[in-house]
Coordinates of C-alpha atoms (C1' of nucleotides) in Angstrom, one line a residue:
Chain A
M1 CA -19.8 15.2 22.6
P2 CA -21.9 16.5 19.5
E3 CA -23.3 14.2 17.2
G4 CA -27.0 13.8 16.6
H5 CA -27.8 12.2 19.9
T6 CA -26.3 15.2 21.9
L7 CA -28.6 17.7 20.0
H8 CA -31.7 15.7 20.5
R9 CA -30.8 15.0 24.3
L10 CA -30.2 18.8 24.7
A11 CA -33.3 19.7 22.9
R12 CA -35.3 17.6 25.4
A13 CA -33.5 19.3 28.3
Q14 CA -33.9 22.8 27.1
R15 CA -37.6 22.1 26.3
D16 CA -38.2 20.8 29.7
R17 CA -36.7 23.5 31.5
F18 CA -37.6 26.7 29.4
A19 CA -40.5 25.9 26.9
G20 CA -43.2 28.1 27.7
R21 CA -41.4 30.5 29.9
V22 CA -40.1 34.1 29.4
V23 CA -36.3 33.8 29.0
A24 CA -33.6 36.4 29.6
V25 CA -31.2 35.9 26.8
S26 CA -27.6 37.6 26.9
S27 CA -24.1 37.0 25.6
P28 CA -21.6 37.5 28.3
Q29 CA -18.8 36.9 26.0
G30 CA -20.2 39.5 23.6
R31 CA -20.3 38.0 20.1
F32 CA -24.0 37.3 20.3
E33 CA -25.1 40.7 21.6
A34 CA -27.1 41.8 18.7
G35 CA -29.0 38.4 18.3
A36 CA -29.4 38.2 21.9
A37 CA -31.3 41.5 21.9
L38 CA -33.8 40.1 19.3
V39 CA -35.1 37.3 21.6
D40 CA -34.2 38.6 25.2
G41 CA -37.4 38.7 27.2
R42 CA -39.6 36.8 24.7
R43 CA -41.4 33.6 25.6
L44 CA -39.7 30.1 24.4
V45 CA -42.2 28.3 22.4
D46 CA -40.3 25.0 21.8
V47 CA -37.1 23.6 21.3
T48 CA -36.3 21.0 18.6
A49 CA -33.4 19.1 17.1
Y50 CA -33.0 17.9 13.6
G51 CA -29.7 16.1 12.8
K52 CA -27.0 18.2 14.5
H53 CA -28.9 21.4 14.4
L54 CA -30.9 22.8 17.5
F55 CA -33.8 25.2 17.0
A56 CA -35.2 27.2 19.9
A57 CA -38.5 29.1 18.7
F58 CA -39.2 32.3 20.4
G59 CA -42.3 32.9 18.3
D60 CA -41.1 33.6 14.7
R61 CA -37.6 34.4 15.8
I62 CA -35.7 31.2 16.0
V63 CA -32.4 30.8 17.6
H64 CA -30.5 28.3 15.6
V65 CA -27.4 26.6 17.3
H66 CA -24.8 24.2 15.7
L67 CA -22.2 23.0 18.1
G68 CA -19.6 22.1 15.6
L69 CA -16.6 20.2 16.7
F70 CA -16.4 21.4 20.3
G71 CA -19.4 23.4 21.2
R72 CA -20.9 22.8 24.4
V73 CA -24.0 23.5 26.6
V74 CA -24.1 23.4 30.4
E75 CA -27.4 23.9 32.3
G76 CA -28.8 23.8 35.7
P77 CA -31.6 25.0 38.1
G78 CA -31.5 28.0 40.2
D79 CA -29.4 31.1 39.8
P80 CA -26.6 30.9 37.1
P81 CA -23.0 30.8 38.1
P82 CA -20.7 33.8 37.4
P83 CA -19.8 33.4 33.6
I84 CA -16.4 31.6 33.1
G85 CA -14.7 31.5 29.9
A86 CA -16.3 32.4 26.5
V87 CA -20.0 32.1 27.1
R88 CA -21.6 33.1 23.8
M89 CA -25.1 32.7 25.0
R90 CA -26.9 32.6 28.3
W91 CA -30.3 31.9 29.2
V92 CA -31.9 32.7 32.5
A93 CA -35.4 31.9 33.6
E94 CA -37.2 31.1 37.0
S95 CA -36.6 27.6 36.2
G96 CA -32.9 27.9 35.8
W97 CA -30.0 28.8 33.4
S98 CA -28.0 27.5 30.5
D99 CA -24.7 28.6 28.9
L100 CA -23.5 27.7 25.3
R101 CA -19.7 27.8 24.6
G102 CA -17.8 27.6 21.3
P103 CA -20.7 26.9 18.7
T104 CA -20.1 26.9 15.1
A105 CA -23.4 28.6 14.7
C106 CA -25.5 30.7 17.1
E107 CA -27.8 33.1 15.2
V108 CA -31.5 34.3 15.0
L109 CA -33.4 33.1 12.0
S110 CA -36.8 33.9 10.5
P111 CA -38.8 30.7 9.5
P112 CA -38.0 30.7 5.8
E113 CA -34.2 30.8 6.8
V114 CA -34.7 27.7 8.9
E115 CA -36.3 25.9 6.0
L116 CA -33.3 26.6 3.9
I117 CA -31.3 24.8 6.4
L118 CA -33.7 21.9 6.7
D119 CA -33.8 21.6 3.1
R120 CA -30.1 20.7 2.9
L121 CA -30.5 17.8 5.4
G122 CA -31.4 14.2 4.7
P123 CA -33.5 12.1 7.0
D124 CA -32.5 11.9 10.8
P125 CA -32.6 8.3 12.1
L126 CA -33.9 10.0 15.3
R127 CA -37.0 11.0 13.6
P128 CA -38.7 7.7 12.4
S129 CA -40.6 8.9 9.5
T130 CA -40.6 11.9 6.9
Q131 CA -44.1 12.7 8.0
R132 CA -42.7 13.4 11.3
L133 CA -40.1 15.4 9.6
L134 CA -42.7 17.4 7.9
Q135 CA -44.6 18.0 11.1
A136 CA -41.5 19.3 12.8
R137 CA -40.8 21.8 9.8
S138 CA -44.4 23.0 10.1
S139 CA -44.1 23.8 13.8
L140 CA -41.1 25.5 13.3
A141 CA -42.3 27.5 10.6
G142 CA -45.3 28.5 13.0
R143 CA -48.0 26.7 10.9
G144 CA -50.2 24.0 11.6
P145 CA -49.6 20.6 9.9
S146 CA -49.4 21.1 6.1
S147 CA -51.4 18.9 3.9
E148 CA -48.5 17.0 2.8
A149 CA -47.7 16.3 6.5
R150 CA -51.3 15.0 7.1
T151 CA -51.1 12.7 4.5
S152 CA -50.3 9.1 5.4
A153 CA -48.2 6.7 3.4
R154 CA -45.1 9.1 3.2
P155 CA -42.0 7.2 2.4
L156 CA -39.9 6.0 5.4
S157 CA -36.8 8.0 6.2
R158 CA -34.8 4.8 5.8
D159 CA -35.9 4.4 2.1
V160 CA -35.3 8.1 1.4
A161 CA -31.6 7.8 2.6
C162 CA -31.5 4.3 0.8
A163 CA -32.3 5.9 -2.5
R164 CA -29.7 8.5 -2.0
I165 CA -26.8 6.1 -1.4
A166 CA -28.0 3.7 -4.1
R167 CA -27.2 6.3 -6.9
S168 CA -23.8 7.1 -5.4
R169 CA -20.4 5.8 -6.2
A170 CA -19.0 7.6 -3.2
P171 CA -17.7 5.1 -0.4
I172 CA -20.4 4.5 2.2
G173 CA -17.9 5.7 4.8
G174 CA -18.0 9.0 3.4
L175 CA -22.0 9.1 2.6
L176 CA -22.7 8.4 6.3
M177 CA -20.9 11.6 7.2
D178 CA -22.8 13.6 4.6
Q179 CA -25.6 15.6 6.3
R180 CA -27.4 15.8 2.9
V181 CA -27.8 12.0 2.7
I182 CA -28.4 11.4 6.4
A183 CA -28.6 14.0 9.4
G184 CA -26.9 13.5 12.7
V185 CA -24.3 10.9 12.2
G186 CA -20.7 11.9 13.1
N187 CA -17.4 10.4 13.2
V188 CA -17.9 7.9 16.1
Y189 CA -21.4 6.5 14.8
R190 CA -19.9 6.3 11.4
A191 CA -16.9 4.2 12.3
E192 CA -18.9 2.2 14.8
V193 CA -21.9 1.3 12.7
L194 CA -19.9 0.2 9.8
F195 CA -17.9 -2.1 12.1
R196 CA -21.1 -3.5 13.7
R197 CA -22.4 -4.4 10.3
R198 CA -19.0 -5.6 9.0
L199 CA -19.0 -3.2 6.1
D200 CA -16.0 -2.1 4.3
P201 CA -16.0 1.8 4.5
Y202 CA -14.9 1.9 0.9
L203 CA -17.8 0.1 -0.3
P204 CA -19.6 2.4 -3.1
G205 CA -23.1 3.5 -1.8
R206 CA -24.6 2.0 -4.9
D207 CA -23.3 -1.6 -4.0
V208 CA -24.6 -1.6 -0.5
G209 CA -28.0 -3.0 -1.3
R210 CA -31.3 -2.6 0.3
E211 CA -30.9 -5.4 2.7
R212 CA -27.6 -4.3 4.3
W213 CA -28.8 -0.6 4.4
A214 CA -32.0 -1.6 6.2
A215 CA -29.8 -3.5 8.8
L216 CA -27.4 -0.6 9.2
W217 CA -30.2 2.0 9.6
T218 CA -32.1 0.0 12.1
D219 CA -28.7 -0.7 14.1
L220 CA -27.9 3.2 13.8
G221 CA -31.4 4.2 15.1
G222 CA -31.0 1.7 18.1
L223 CA -27.5 3.1 18.9
M224 CA -28.4 6.8 18.7
R225 CA -31.7 6.4 20.7
Q226 CA -29.6 4.8 23.3
G227 CA -27.2 7.7 23.1
V228 CA -29.9 10.2 23.7
R229 CA -31.0 8.1 26.7
T230 CA -27.6 7.8 28.4
G231 CA -25.7 10.9 26.9
R232 CA -22.8 8.9 25.7
I233 CA -21.9 6.6 22.9
V234 CA -21.6 2.9 23.8
T235 CA -21.6 0.6 20.8
T236 CA -19.8 -2.6 22.0
E237 CA -22.0 -5.6 23.0
R238 CA -21.7 -7.0 26.5
A239 CA -19.8 -10.1 25.3
D240 CA -17.2 -7.9 23.5
R241 CA -16.0 -5.9 26.5
E242 CA -13.3 -6.7 29.0
R243 CA -15.6 -6.3 32.0
S244 CA -19.1 -7.4 31.2
S245 CA -20.7 -5.9 34.3
G246 CA -21.0 -2.5 36.0
R247 CA -20.7 0.9 34.1
V248 CA -19.1 0.5 30.7
R249 CA -15.7 1.9 30.9
A250 CA -14.7 4.5 28.3
E251 CA -11.8 2.2 26.9
D252 CA -14.6 -0.5 26.5
A253 CA -17.2 1.8 24.8
H254 CA -16.1 1.3 21.1
Y255 CA -15.1 -1.3 18.6
V256 CA -12.9 0.8 16.5
Y257 CA -13.1 4.6 17.1
R258 CA -9.7 6.0 18.3
R259 CA -8.5 2.4 19.0
T260 CA -5.7 2.6 16.1
G261 CA -3.3 -0.1 16.4
L262 CA -5.2 -2.0 19.3
P263 CA -6.3 -5.3 18.6
C264 CA -9.9 -5.9 17.1
R265 CA -12.2 -7.1 19.9
V266 CA -13.4 -9.7 17.5
C267 CA -10.6 -10.9 15.5
G268 CA -7.6 -9.5 17.2
S269 CA -6.0 -7.8 14.2
P270 CA -4.8 -4.1 14.7
I271 CA -7.3 -1.5 14.0
V272 CA -6.2 0.7 11.2
Q273 CA -6.6 4.4 10.6
H274 CA -7.1 6.2 7.3
D275 CA -7.8 9.7 6.3
L276 CA -11.1 10.1 4.4
A277 CA -12.1 13.7 3.2
G278 CA -10.1 15.4 6.1
R279 CA -11.7 13.2 8.9
K280 CA -10.1 10.1 10.6
L281 CA -11.7 6.8 9.6
Y282 CA -11.1 3.8 11.9
F283 CA -11.9 0.1 10.8
C284 CA -10.8 -3.3 11.0
A285 CA -9.3 -4.5 7.6
V286 CA -10.1 -8.1 8.4
C287 CA -13.6 -8.0 9.8
Q288 CA -14.5 -5.3 7.4
A289 CA -12.7 -6.6 4.3
P290 CA -14.1 -5.8 0.9
Chain B
dG1 C1' 3.5 27.6 29.2
dC2 C1' 2.8 25.6 24.5
dG3 C1' 1.1 22.8 21.0
dA4 C1' -2.1 19.5 19.4
dA5 C1' -6.3 17.1 19.0
dA6 C1' -11.4 16.8 19.6
dT7 C1' -17.9 13.4 18.1
dG8 C1' -18.1 19.7 12.4
dG9 C1' -18.9 22.2 8.4
dG10 C1' -18.6 26.2 5.3
dA11 C1' -16.0 28.8 1.9
dA12 C1' -12.4 29.2 -1.1
dA13 C1' -9.4 27.3 -4.6
Chain C
dT1 C1' -8.5 19.3 -1.5
dT2 C1' -7.1 23.2 1.9
dC3 C1' -7.9 26.7 4.7
dC4 C1' -10.5 28.7 8.5
dC5 C1' -13.4 29.3 12.5
dC6 C1' -15.3 28.1 17.1
dT7 C1' -13.1 26.6 22.8
dT8 C1' -11.4 23.5 26.2
dT9 C1' -8.4 19.9 27.7
dC10 C1' -4.5 17.2 28.0
dG11 C1' 0.2 15.5 27.1
dC12 C1' 4.6 17.3 27.1
dC13 C1' 8.4 20.2 28.1

DNA sequence: GCGAAATGGGAAA
DNA sequence: TTCCCCTTTCGCC
């Protein structure tokens, strides 16, 4: 589940259900007991996502959540169900409840500690400009918009990321997964957007070029915004699916991700799988030839 | 019942 | 690069 779209969708759901309300925060599993006590019974001001990170501000105490590979949040209206399994953090308010399981990070931070995390992250395609990023940072830090954020003519996120890859010899397939370069992309969007742009995953960042990067950025943003809307990652065009009507079936949703050995939807040659920096990389060696 | 895998990332070496 | 953590689910005895 958790690439950037999941976190932005979650932030919206949590904001809708809990923002402005007093929240009872607990840790049925016990591993977040001390942290829960710091925010229990406080009013939730806002919830924001940035890349794959979620920040829930209870005033100047901010709960930071990172879902990692298999973290998950379940939420609903009414009274919470009895906790089943390892519920790290539970929220309960008059408007409903939510349960967090299996996160890599669940901790209470101060505004400066949040800044340190944001400093390590590149632009997020789900936030269209660096101006918006600065505004988000200001609100998390409990300030009004900074003078920097008010100034117009900030560089576009797209161009900030472009400058970063343009000076790197690392393969574009690796750079897309580097959260310091671009925040929120995971293994599915990485593989799929490279296929859609017909880019060789091993192409060095410096050789991608401004045109191709701009097209990739635009495509990626569209895919991720669709992911936020629908809660799933569907990257195939209608014409490239077995069935072109009705709900997209899971086996039709991707071009290359987890399709090792299956025929490419475009050219028919078998999709290949490599290992790149410890993660699986899927691509079509013909459509994405160097 | 057991092992492996999963849309991630940080620290250690 | 390798290890380690987080939790659930699914395939295979």
